[in-house]
Amino acid sequence: MGGADRRHDDGRAAEALAEAHLRAHGLAIVERNVHSRHGELDIVARDGATVVFVEVRLRRPGRFGDAADSITPAKRARLVAAAREYLAGMPRTPACRFDVVLLDGLDPSRVVWLPDAFGAEE
């Protein structure tokens, strides 16, 4: 299997781990892998009445920093733009937030969930 295929499979596995973790903490998963002209929203969930946009970041140990290091200001700006596009399709704009799920490897015991990781001020 090629490197791109393995990264794709690992990304899907990471999203599945993140989804299970979020469900276990009471979030309802609405959609996964929502595409927009600005990029992809990994997971869209609900926490009560709040829409939660979840970015899932996987890094393998020893590879150019940890998962948190991979969320650059440019990546945040793309996420915010994609979320705004998603919200524009709703009849009313609900409360929303951006969460991040960090995985340094595909180990369910090492999932780090950062609720309200950043705002939409970018």
PDB file of C-alpha atoms in Angstrom:
ATOM      1  CA  MET A   1       0.000   0.000   0.000  1.00  0.00           C
ATOM      2  CA  GLY A   2       1.334   3.434  -0.921  1.00  0.00           C
ATOM      3  CA  GLY A   3       2.061   6.245   1.501  1.00  0.00           C
ATOM      4  CA  ALA A   4      -0.964   8.298   0.402  1.00  0.00           C
ATOM      5  CA  ASP A   5      -3.288   5.296   0.855  1.00  0.00           C
ATOM      6  CA  ARG A   6      -1.896   4.616   4.322  1.00  0.00           C
ATOM      7  CA  ARG A   7      -2.280   8.277   5.341  1.00  0.00           C
ATOM      8  CA  HIS A   8      -5.880   8.227   4.080  1.00  0.00           C
ATOM      9  CA  ASP A   9      -6.628   5.013   6.011  1.00  0.00           C
ATOM     10  CA  ASP A  10      -4.911   6.384   9.132  1.00  0.00           C
ATOM     11  CA  GLY A  11      -6.899   9.612   8.815  1.00  0.00           C
ATOM     12  CA  ARG A  12     -10.181   7.708   8.645  1.00  0.00           C
ATOM     13  CA  ALA A  13      -9.136   5.575  11.631  1.00  0.00           C
ATOM     14  CA  ALA A  14      -8.241   8.736  13.575  1.00  0.00           C
ATOM     15  CA  GLU A  15     -11.628  10.268  12.769  1.00  0.00           C
ATOM     16  CA  ALA A  16     -13.362   7.079  13.923  1.00  0.00           C
ATOM     17  CA  LEU A  17     -11.453   7.195  17.229  1.00  0.00           C
ATOM     18  CA  ALA A  18     -12.320  10.882  17.629  1.00  0.00           C
ATOM     19  CA  GLU A  19     -15.974  10.216  16.863  1.00  0.00           C
ATOM     20  CA  ALA A  20     -16.153   7.421  19.448  1.00  0.00           C
ATOM     21  CA  HIS A  21     -14.505   9.673  22.039  1.00  0.00           C
ATOM     22  CA  LEU A  22     -16.913  12.537  21.348  1.00  0.00           C
ATOM     23  CA  ARG A  23     -19.964  10.247  21.456  1.00  0.00           C
ATOM     24  CA  ALA A  24     -18.757   8.841  24.787  1.00  0.00           C
ATOM     25  CA  HIS A  25     -18.707  12.420  26.092  1.00  0.00           C
ATOM     26  CA  GLY A  26     -22.282  13.145  24.998  1.00  0.00           C
ATOM     27  CA  LEU A  27     -21.852  14.800  21.601  1.00  0.00           C
ATOM     28  CA  ALA A  28     -24.115  13.778  18.728  1.00  0.00           C
ATOM     29  CA  ILE A  29     -22.315  13.352  15.423  1.00  0.00           C
ATOM     30  CA  VAL A  30     -24.163  15.124  12.600  1.00  0.00           C
ATOM     31  CA  GLU A  31     -21.786  14.673   9.650  1.00  0.00           C
ATOM     32  CA  ARG A  32     -18.255  13.641   8.781  1.00  0.00           C
ATOM     33  CA  ASN A  33     -15.953  14.879   6.033  1.00  0.00           C
ATOM     34  CA  VAL A  34     -18.027  17.857   4.947  1.00  0.00           C
ATOM     35  CA  HIS A  35     -16.410  19.421   1.877  1.00  0.00           C
ATOM     36  CA  SER A  36     -16.552  23.106   1.032  1.00  0.00           C
ATOM     37  CA  ARG A  37     -14.654  25.407  -1.281  1.00  0.00           C
ATOM     38  CA  HIS A  38     -12.487  26.334   1.731  1.00  0.00           C
ATOM     39  CA  GLY A  39     -11.577  22.812   2.783  1.00  0.00           C
ATOM     40  CA  GLU A  40     -12.972  19.926   4.743  1.00  0.00           C
ATOM     41  CA  LEU A  41     -14.677  19.840   8.118  1.00  0.00           C
ATOM     42  CA  ASP A  42     -13.655  16.517   9.677  1.00  0.00           C
ATOM     43  CA  ILE A  43     -16.618  16.197  12.032  1.00  0.00           C
ATOM     44  CA  VAL A  44     -19.714  18.311  12.598  1.00  0.00           C
ATOM     45  CA  ALA A  45     -21.380  17.484  15.903  1.00  0.00           C
ATOM     46  CA  ARG A  46     -23.943  18.863  18.325  1.00  0.00           C
ATOM     47  CA  ASP A  47     -23.391  19.501  21.994  1.00  0.00           C
ATOM     48  CA  GLY A  48     -26.931  20.311  23.039  1.00  0.00           C
ATOM     49  CA  ALA A  49     -27.966  23.282  20.885  1.00  0.00           C
ATOM     50  CA  THR A  50     -24.360  24.140  19.987  1.00  0.00           C
ATOM     51  CA  VAL A  51     -22.928  23.140  16.622  1.00  0.00           C
ATOM     52  CA  VAL A  52     -19.383  21.862  17.098  1.00  0.00           C
ATOM     53  CA  PHE A  53     -16.849  21.824  14.273  1.00  0.00           C
ATOM     54  CA  VAL A  54     -14.184  19.269  15.127  1.00  0.00           C
ATOM     55  CA  GLU A  55     -10.741  19.159  13.563  1.00  0.00           C
ATOM     56  CA  VAL A  56      -8.999  15.794  13.988  1.00  0.00           C
ATOM     57  CA  ARG A  57      -5.202  15.860  13.889  1.00  0.00           C
ATOM     58  CA  LEU A  58      -3.071  12.720  13.818  1.00  0.00           C
ATOM     59  CA  ARG A  59       0.680  12.726  14.097  1.00  0.00           C
ATOM     60  CA  ARG A  60       2.882   9.745  14.528  1.00  0.00           C
ATOM     61  CA  PRO A  61       5.570  10.048  17.196  1.00  0.00           C
ATOM     62  CA  GLY A  62       8.840  11.435  15.895  1.00  0.00           C
ATOM     63  CA  ARG A  63       7.316  13.249  12.924  1.00  0.00           C
ATOM     64  CA  PHE A  64       7.850  17.018  12.845  1.00  0.00           C
ATOM     65  CA  GLY A  65       6.231  17.906  16.175  1.00  0.00           C
ATOM     66  CA  ASP A  66       3.022  16.715  17.735  1.00  0.00           C
ATOM     67  CA  ALA A  67      -0.558  16.920  16.446  1.00  0.00           C
ATOM     68  CA  ALA A  68      -1.187  20.307  18.076  1.00  0.00           C
ATOM     69  CA  ASP A  69       1.738  21.821  16.153  1.00  0.00           C
ATOM     70  CA  SER A  70      -0.031  21.070  12.872  1.00  0.00           C
ATOM     71  CA  ILE A  71      -2.885  23.537  13.465  1.00  0.00           C
ATOM     72  CA  THR A  72      -1.456  26.667  11.935  1.00  0.00           C
ATOM     73  CA  PRO A  73      -3.149  30.074  11.690  1.00  0.00           C
ATOM     74  CA  ALA A  74      -3.765  29.375   7.989  1.00  0.00           C
ATOM     75  CA  LYS A  75      -5.451  26.058   8.850  1.00  0.00           C
ATOM     76  CA  ARG A  76      -7.612  27.810  11.445  1.00  0.00           C
ATOM     77  CA  ALA A  77      -8.657  30.423   8.883  1.00  0.00           C
ATOM     78  CA  ARG A  78      -9.688  27.690   6.425  1.00  0.00           C
ATOM     79  CA  LEU A  79     -11.699  25.902   9.127  1.00  0.00           C
ATOM     80  CA  VAL A  80     -13.467  29.115  10.107  1.00  0.00           C
ATOM     81  CA  ALA A  81     -14.293  29.858   6.464  1.00  0.00           C
ATOM     82  CA  ALA A  82     -15.608  26.314   5.899  1.00  0.00           C
ATOM     83  CA  ALA A  83     -17.714  26.566   9.071  1.00  0.00           C
ATOM     84  CA  ARG A  84     -19.162  29.906   7.973  1.00  0.00           C
ATOM     85  CA  GLU A  85     -20.117  28.359   4.643  1.00  0.00           C
ATOM     86  CA  TYR A  86     -21.758  25.433   6.474  1.00  0.00           C
ATOM     87  CA  LEU A  87     -23.689  27.773   8.785  1.00  0.00           C
ATOM     88  CA  ALA A  88     -24.861  29.902   5.848  1.00  0.00           C
ATOM     89  CA  GLY A  89     -26.984  26.958   4.715  1.00  0.00           C
ATOM     90  CA  MET A  90     -28.944  26.907   7.974  1.00  0.00           C
ATOM     91  CA  PRO A  91     -32.180  28.841   8.514  1.00  0.00           C
ATOM     92  CA  ARG A  92     -30.837  30.356  11.748  1.00  0.00           C
ATOM     93  CA  THR A  93     -27.272  30.612  12.946  1.00  0.00           C
ATOM     94  CA  PRO A  94     -26.884  28.536  16.116  1.00  0.00           C
ATOM     95  CA  ALA A  95     -24.210  28.886  18.766  1.00  0.00           C
ATOM     96  CA  CYS A  96     -21.076  27.162  17.564  1.00  0.00           C
ATOM     97  CA  ARG A  97     -17.533  26.371  18.601  1.00  0.00           C
ATOM     98  CA  PHE A  98     -14.366  24.769  17.290  1.00  0.00           C
ATOM     99  CA  ASP A  99     -13.004  21.695  19.046  1.00  0.00           C
ATOM    100  CA  VAL A 100      -9.814  19.842  18.254  1.00  0.00           C
ATOM    101  CA  VAL A 101      -9.111  16.163  18.811  1.00  0.00           C
ATOM    102  CA  LEU A 102      -5.405  15.388  18.898  1.00  0.00           C
ATOM    103  CA  LEU A 103      -3.975  11.935  18.396  1.00  0.00           C
ATOM    104  CA  ASP A 104      -0.300  11.121  18.557  1.00  0.00           C
ATOM    105  CA  GLY A 105      -0.745   7.649  17.104  1.00  0.00           C
ATOM    106  CA  LEU A 106      -3.859   5.486  16.715  1.00  0.00           C
ATOM    107  CA  ASP A 107      -4.207   4.689  20.409  1.00  0.00           C
ATOM    108  CA  PRO A 108      -7.654   5.285  21.994  1.00  0.00           C
ATOM    109  CA  SER A 109      -6.021   5.873  25.379  1.00  0.00           C
ATOM    110  CA  ARG A 110      -4.058   8.833  23.956  1.00  0.00           C
ATOM    111  CA  VAL A 111      -6.960  10.890  22.573  1.00  0.00           C
ATOM    112  CA  VAL A 112      -6.789  14.527  23.679  1.00  0.00           C
ATOM    113  CA  TRP A 113     -10.004  16.518  23.213  1.00  0.00           C
ATOM    114  CA  LEU A 114      -9.745  20.315  23.352  1.00  0.00           C
ATOM    115  CA  PRO A 115     -13.257  21.800  23.500  1.00  0.00           C
ATOM    116  CA  ASP A 116     -13.535  25.400  22.297  1.00  0.00           C
ATOM    117  CA  ALA A 117      -9.946  25.292  21.073  1.00  0.00           C
ATOM    118  CA  PHE A 118     -10.165  28.549  19.130  1.00  0.00           C
ATOM    119  CA  GLY A 119     -12.664  31.188  18.126  1.00  0.00           C
ATOM    120  CA  ALA A 120     -13.866  32.489  14.790  1.00  0.00           C
ATOM    121  CA  GLU A 121     -12.121  35.847  15.057  1.00  0.00           C
ATOM    122  CA  GLU A 122      -9.511  34.967  12.431  1.00  0.00           C
TER     123      GLU A 122
END
